Tab-separated table of C-alpha atoms in Angstrom:
chain	number	residue	atom	x	y	z
N	190	ASP	CA	3.433	-5.467	-13.308
N	191	GLN	CA	1.654	-8.097	-14.521
N	192	GLN	CA	-1.862	-8.511	-12.845
N	193	VAL	CA	-3.437	-11.334	-14.968
N	194	LYS	CA	-0.932	-14.124	-15.868
N	195	GLN	CA	-1.490	-16.818	-18.465
N	196	ASN	CA	2.144	-18.824	-17.940
N	197	SER	CA	1.278	-21.275	-20.922
N	198	PRO	CA	1.955	-19.515	-24.278
N	199	SER	CA	0.517	-22.888	-25.793
N	200	LEU	CA	-1.301	-25.841	-25.611
N	201	SER	CA	-1.813	-28.740	-27.772
N	202	VAL	CA	-4.671	-31.440	-27.209
N	203	GLN	CA	-6.312	-34.340	-29.471
N	204	GLU	CA	-10.038	-33.828	-30.775
N	205	GLY	CA	-12.426	-35.227	-28.219
N	206	ARG	CA	-10.126	-34.931	-25.100
N	207	ILE	CA	-10.262	-31.946	-22.345
N	208	SER	CA	-8.369	-28.739	-22.611
N	209	ILE	CA	-7.586	-26.540	-19.653
N	210	LEU	CA	-6.372	-23.172	-20.299
N	211	ASN	CA	-5.135	-21.674	-16.636
N	212	CYS	CA	-5.109	-18.296	-15.850
N	213	ASP	CA	-3.554	-16.446	-12.440
N	214	TYR	CA	-4.186	-13.135	-11.235
N	215	THR	CA	-3.144	-10.711	-8.160
N	216	ASN	CA	-5.717	-8.340	-7.599
N	217	SER	CA	-8.060	-9.372	-5.093
N	218	MET	CA	-10.462	-6.446	-6.122
N	219	PHE	CA	-11.477	-7.823	-9.679
N	220	ASP	CA	-15.066	-8.153	-9.695
N	221	TYR	CA	-15.348	-10.265	-12.974
N	222	PHE	CA	-13.271	-12.906	-14.765
N	223	LEU	CA	-13.679	-13.500	-18.349
N	224	TRP	CA	-12.108	-15.533	-21.333
N	225	TYR	CA	-12.068	-14.138	-25.184
N	226	LYS	CA	-10.892	-16.538	-27.999
N	227	LYS	CA	-9.230	-15.106	-30.884
N	228	TYR	CA	-8.951	-16.096	-34.618
N	229	PRO	CA	-5.799	-14.802	-36.871
N	230	ALA	CA	-7.098	-11.710	-38.751
N	231	GLU	CA	-10.108	-11.114	-36.365
N	232	GLY	CA	-10.745	-9.516	-32.872
N	233	PRO	CA	-11.359	-11.157	-30.000
N	234	THR	CA	-14.717	-12.586	-29.189
N	235	PHE	CA	-16.117	-12.948	-25.761
N	236	LEU	CA	-16.602	-16.780	-24.713
N	237	ILE	CA	-17.614	-16.907	-21.112
N	238	SER	CA	-17.204	-15.068	-17.861
N	239	ILE	CA	-17.610	-15.658	-13.890
N	240	SER	CA	-18.464	-13.320	-11.176
N	241	SER	CA	-16.061	-13.192	-8.036
N	242	ILE	CA	-18.787	-14.450	-6.222
N	243	LYS	CA	-19.164	-17.630	-7.923
N	244	ASP	CA	-16.886	-20.386	-8.518
N	245	LYS	CA	-18.524	-21.993	-11.419
N	246	ASN	CA	-20.014	-21.100	-14.444
N	247	GLU	CA	-20.681	-23.540	-17.524
N	248	ASP	CA	-22.082	-22.828	-20.960
N	249	GLY	CA	-22.244	-25.746	-23.162
N	250	ARG	CA	-18.649	-27.249	-24.074
N	251	PHE	CA	-17.258	-24.468	-21.887
N	252	THR	CA	-17.075	-24.187	-18.223
N	253	VAL	CA	-14.918	-21.742	-16.322
N	254	PHE	CA	-13.973	-22.280	-12.676
N	255	LEU	CA	-12.579	-19.515	-10.165
N	256	ASN	CA	-10.248	-20.294	-7.264
N	257	LYS	CA	-10.360	-17.055	-5.388
N	258	SER	CA	-8.130	-18.491	-2.525
N	259	ALA	CA	-5.747	-19.263	-4.843
N	260	LYS	CA	-6.154	-16.466	-7.329
N	261	HIS	CA	-6.664	-18.802	-10.335
N	262	LEU	CA	-9.085	-19.374	-12.885
N	263	SER	CA	-9.460	-22.244	-15.839
N	264	LEU	CA	-10.966	-22.795	-18.598
N	265	HIS	CA	-12.316	-26.072	-19.516
N	266	ILE	CA	-13.269	-27.460	-23.106
N	267	VAL	CA	-14.578	-30.723	-23.293
N	268	PRO	CA	-14.831	-32.118	-25.752
N	269	SER	CA	-12.282	-30.208	-27.552
N	270	GLN	CA	-12.899	-29.911	-31.106
N	271	PRO	CA	-10.211	-28.840	-34.107
N	272	GLY	CA	-12.542	-25.305	-34.729
N	273	ASP	CA	-11.508	-24.560	-30.928
N	274	SER	CA	-7.919	-23.991	-32.366
N	275	ALA	CA	-7.597	-20.333	-31.570
N	276	VAL	CA	-5.547	-17.920	-29.061
N	277	TYR	CA	-7.398	-17.782	-25.874
N	278	PHE	CA	-6.986	-14.562	-23.624
N	279	CYS	CA	-8.211	-14.409	-19.978
N	280	ALA	CA	-9.268	-10.917	-18.598
N	281	ALA	CA	-10.773	-9.581	-15.008
N	282	ARG	CA	-12.598	-6.477	-14.650
N	283	GLY	CA	-11.253	-3.759	-12.193
N	284	SER	CA	-12.013	-0.099	-11.676
N	285	TYR	CA	-13.967	1.833	-13.976
N	286	GLY	CA	-14.967	-1.345	-15.637
N	287	LYS	CA	-11.253	-1.520	-17.297
N	288	LEU	CA	-10.280	-5.118	-18.654
N	289	THR	CA	-6.925	-6.365	-17.760
N	290	PHE	CA	-5.857	-9.023	-20.111
N	291	GLY	CA	-3.593	-11.943	-20.148
N	292	GLN	CA	-1.053	-12.932	-22.186
N	293	GLY	CA	-3.012	-15.515	-24.046
N	294	THR	CA	-2.684	-18.889	-24.751
N	295	ILE	CA	-2.231	-20.475	-28.388
N	296	LEU	CA	-4.675	-24.111	-28.426
N	297	THR	CA	-4.208	-26.122	-31.185
N	298	VAL	CA	-6.483	-29.407	-31.400
N	299	HIS	CA	-5.600	-32.125	-33.495
N	300	PRO	CA	-8.036	-33.902	-35.331
U	159	ASP	CA	-26.060	-7.528	-35.601
U	160	VAL	CA	-23.514	-6.217	-33.537
U	161	LYS	CA	-20.382	-4.423	-35.747
U	162	VAL	CA	-17.377	-2.490	-34.687
U	163	THR	CA	-15.586	-1.227	-37.918
U	164	GLN	CA	-11.958	-0.022	-37.969
U	165	SER	CA	-10.860	2.092	-40.849
U	166	SER	CA	-7.573	0.199	-42.079
U	167	ARG	CA	-6.709	-3.545	-41.553
U	168	TYR	CA	-3.046	-2.557	-42.541
U	169	LEU	CA	-1.376	0.269	-42.691
U	170	VAL	CA	2.432	1.487	-43.040
U	171	LYS	CA	3.564	4.718	-42.025
U	172	ARG	CA	7.005	6.310	-41.567
U	173	THR	CA	8.591	7.548	-38.348
U	174	GLY	CA	7.368	10.877	-37.351
U	175	GLU	CA	4.307	10.738	-39.503
U	176	LYS	CA	1.195	11.958	-37.943
U	177	VAL	CA	-1.297	8.669	-37.638
U	178	PHE	CA	-5.124	8.761	-37.283
U	179	LEU	CA	-7.009	5.475	-36.516
U	180	GLU	CA	-10.413	5.225	-36.469
U	181	CYS	CA	-13.409	2.863	-35.105
U	182	VAL	CA	-17.173	3.267	-35.484
U	183	GLN	CA	-19.676	0.992	-33.459
U	184	ASP	CA	-23.747	0.762	-34.592
U	185	MET	CA	-25.011	-0.528	-31.348
U	186	ASP	CA	-25.204	2.762	-29.618
U	187	HIS	CA	-22.626	1.739	-27.018
U	188	GLU	CA	-21.523	4.360	-24.606
U	189	ASN	CA	-17.921	2.823	-23.713
U	190	MET	CA	-15.237	2.568	-26.805
U	191	PHE	CA	-11.998	1.162	-25.869
U	192	TRP	CA	-8.532	1.433	-27.590
U	193	TYR	CA	-6.041	-1.689	-27.021
U	194	ARG	CA	-2.836	-2.578	-28.543
U	195	GLN	CA	-1.838	-6.069	-29.051
U	196	ASP	CA	1.731	-7.325	-28.855
U	197	PRO	CA	3.059	-11.081	-28.357
U	198	GLY	CA	3.835	-12.396	-25.254
U	199	LEU	CA	1.977	-9.134	-23.869
U	200	GLY	CA	-1.609	-9.514	-24.583
U	201	LEU	CA	-3.816	-6.828	-25.038
U	202	ARG	CA	-2.646	-3.488	-23.136
U	203	LEU	CA	-5.286	-0.802	-22.840
U	204	ILE	CA	-4.332	2.499	-24.299
U	205	TYR	CA	-7.258	5.051	-23.945
U	206	PHE	CA	-11.046	4.555	-23.225
U	207	SER	CA	-13.954	6.611	-23.073
U	208	TYR	CA	-17.515	6.566	-21.166
U	209	ASP	CA	-18.985	9.151	-23.358
U	210	VAL	CA	-18.726	11.377	-26.119
U	211	LYS	CA	-15.649	14.066	-25.355
U	212	MET	CA	-14.619	12.093	-22.223
U	213	LYS	CA	-11.545	10.144	-22.285
U	214	GLU	CA	-9.504	8.424	-19.463
U	215	LYS	CA	-5.555	7.021	-19.919
U	216	GLY	CA	-5.321	3.133	-20.148
U	217	ASP	CA	-2.376	1.517	-18.682
U	218	ILE	CA	-0.273	2.656	-21.566
U	219	PRO	CA	-1.548	6.139	-23.185
U	220	GLU	CA	2.270	7.536	-23.678
U	221	GLY	CA	2.862	8.596	-27.325
U	222	TYR	CA	-1.242	8.502	-28.023
U	223	SER	CA	-4.033	10.471	-27.773
U	224	VAL	CA	-7.802	10.173	-28.772
U	225	SER	CA	-10.965	12.208	-29.837
U	226	ARG	CA	-14.639	11.166	-29.271
U	227	GLU	CA	-16.813	13.781	-31.149
U	228	LYS	CA	-19.575	11.680	-31.472
U	229	LYS	CA	-20.992	8.889	-29.579
U	230	GLU	CA	-20.462	6.085	-32.601
U	231	ARG	CA	-16.740	6.951	-33.199
U	232	PHE	CA	-13.505	7.215	-31.019
U	233	SER	CA	-10.489	7.887	-32.950
U	234	LEU	CA	-6.487	6.756	-31.646
U	235	ILE	CA	-3.940	9.288	-32.902
U	236	LEU	CA	-0.142	9.083	-32.928
U	237	GLU	CA	1.189	12.452	-32.795
U	238	SER	CA	4.412	11.237	-34.455
U	239	ALA	CA	4.505	7.655	-34.873
U	240	SER	CA	7.757	5.629	-33.598
U	241	THR	CA	8.986	2.233	-34.629
U	242	ASN	CA	7.701	0.585	-31.357
U	243	GLN	CA	4.358	1.808	-32.079
U	244	THR	CA	4.026	-1.070	-34.357
U	245	SER	CA	1.483	-3.149	-33.223
U	246	MET	CA	-2.042	-4.713	-33.690
U	247	TYR	CA	-4.561	-1.989	-32.915
U	248	LEU	CA	-8.280	-2.949	-31.479
U	249	CYS	CA	-10.834	-0.868	-30.874
U	250	ALA	CA	-13.768	-2.156	-28.743
U	251	SER	CA	-17.128	-0.857	-27.500
U	252	SER	CA	-19.466	-2.036	-24.574
U	253	LEU	CA	-22.790	-0.748	-22.987
U	254	SER	CA	-22.382	1.230	-19.643
U	255	THR	CA	-21.779	-1.198	-16.782
U	256	THR	CA	-24.951	-1.088	-14.378
U	257	GLY	CA	-24.453	-4.675	-12.789
U	258	GLY	CA	-23.392	-7.632	-14.099
U	259	TYR	CA	-20.810	-8.052	-16.631
U	260	ASN	CA	-21.311	-5.917	-20.298
U	261	GLU	CA	-19.610	-7.767	-23.026
U	262	GLN	CA	-16.915	-5.808	-25.119
U	263	PHE	CA	-17.364	-6.121	-28.735
U	264	PHE	CA	-14.444	-5.949	-30.637
U	265	GLY	CA	-12.919	-4.673	-34.448
U	266	PRO	CA	-10.826	-6.812	-36.621
U	267	GLY	CA	-8.084	-4.577	-35.851
U	268	THR	CA	-5.508	-2.799	-37.650
U	269	ARG	CA	-2.014	-3.781	-37.802
U	270	LEU	CA	0.299	-0.836	-38.295
U	271	THR	CA	3.698	-0.933	-39.377
U	272	VAL	CA	6.147	1.814	-38.448
U	273	LEU	CA	9.294	1.936	-40.571
């Protein structure tokens, strides 16, 4: 039972345009949602988080939106840069601080 | 600078062998985690630990055990490796949660192949 889902395995975007990565979840008890970024041959690195009591959090080019009624979150990257090309994982925090990850979306930003 | 290190980047073992994956963090974090990453499945939690000598099962603990004798070190053990345990294994650590979100810091991963 996949509690956190990223339905798009890949996304291709032109440099300078907006990248929108999506994530759906089923467990309404999750209290934090976050995005991690992973380059090949490296471990994931934390990108941005949002509390379940908020609907938006912004950090530079990265903005995360949370729609609790739809159980949906999204990551917007504006403007996209070639260095943003990586695998992006959304994750949700549940009981005992455990993280549940989505399957990942491969983002490719073309120059 | 925070650091999580894993003993091997690549490992090849034979079916039935006992395998030890070691993870060390230098951030004095209380929490440590072991995940495996497989294509199309994302990261799945195997075991985690909130303190020395404490361990909790994650979502897929079958076929694995762990050991945490010191705060900085968390070992993942495959008692009898099988081919379906071929995967990328990732270790992570974080501070205890006291409110807010405490980032999990990941090691570079160990690519384990079981033949």
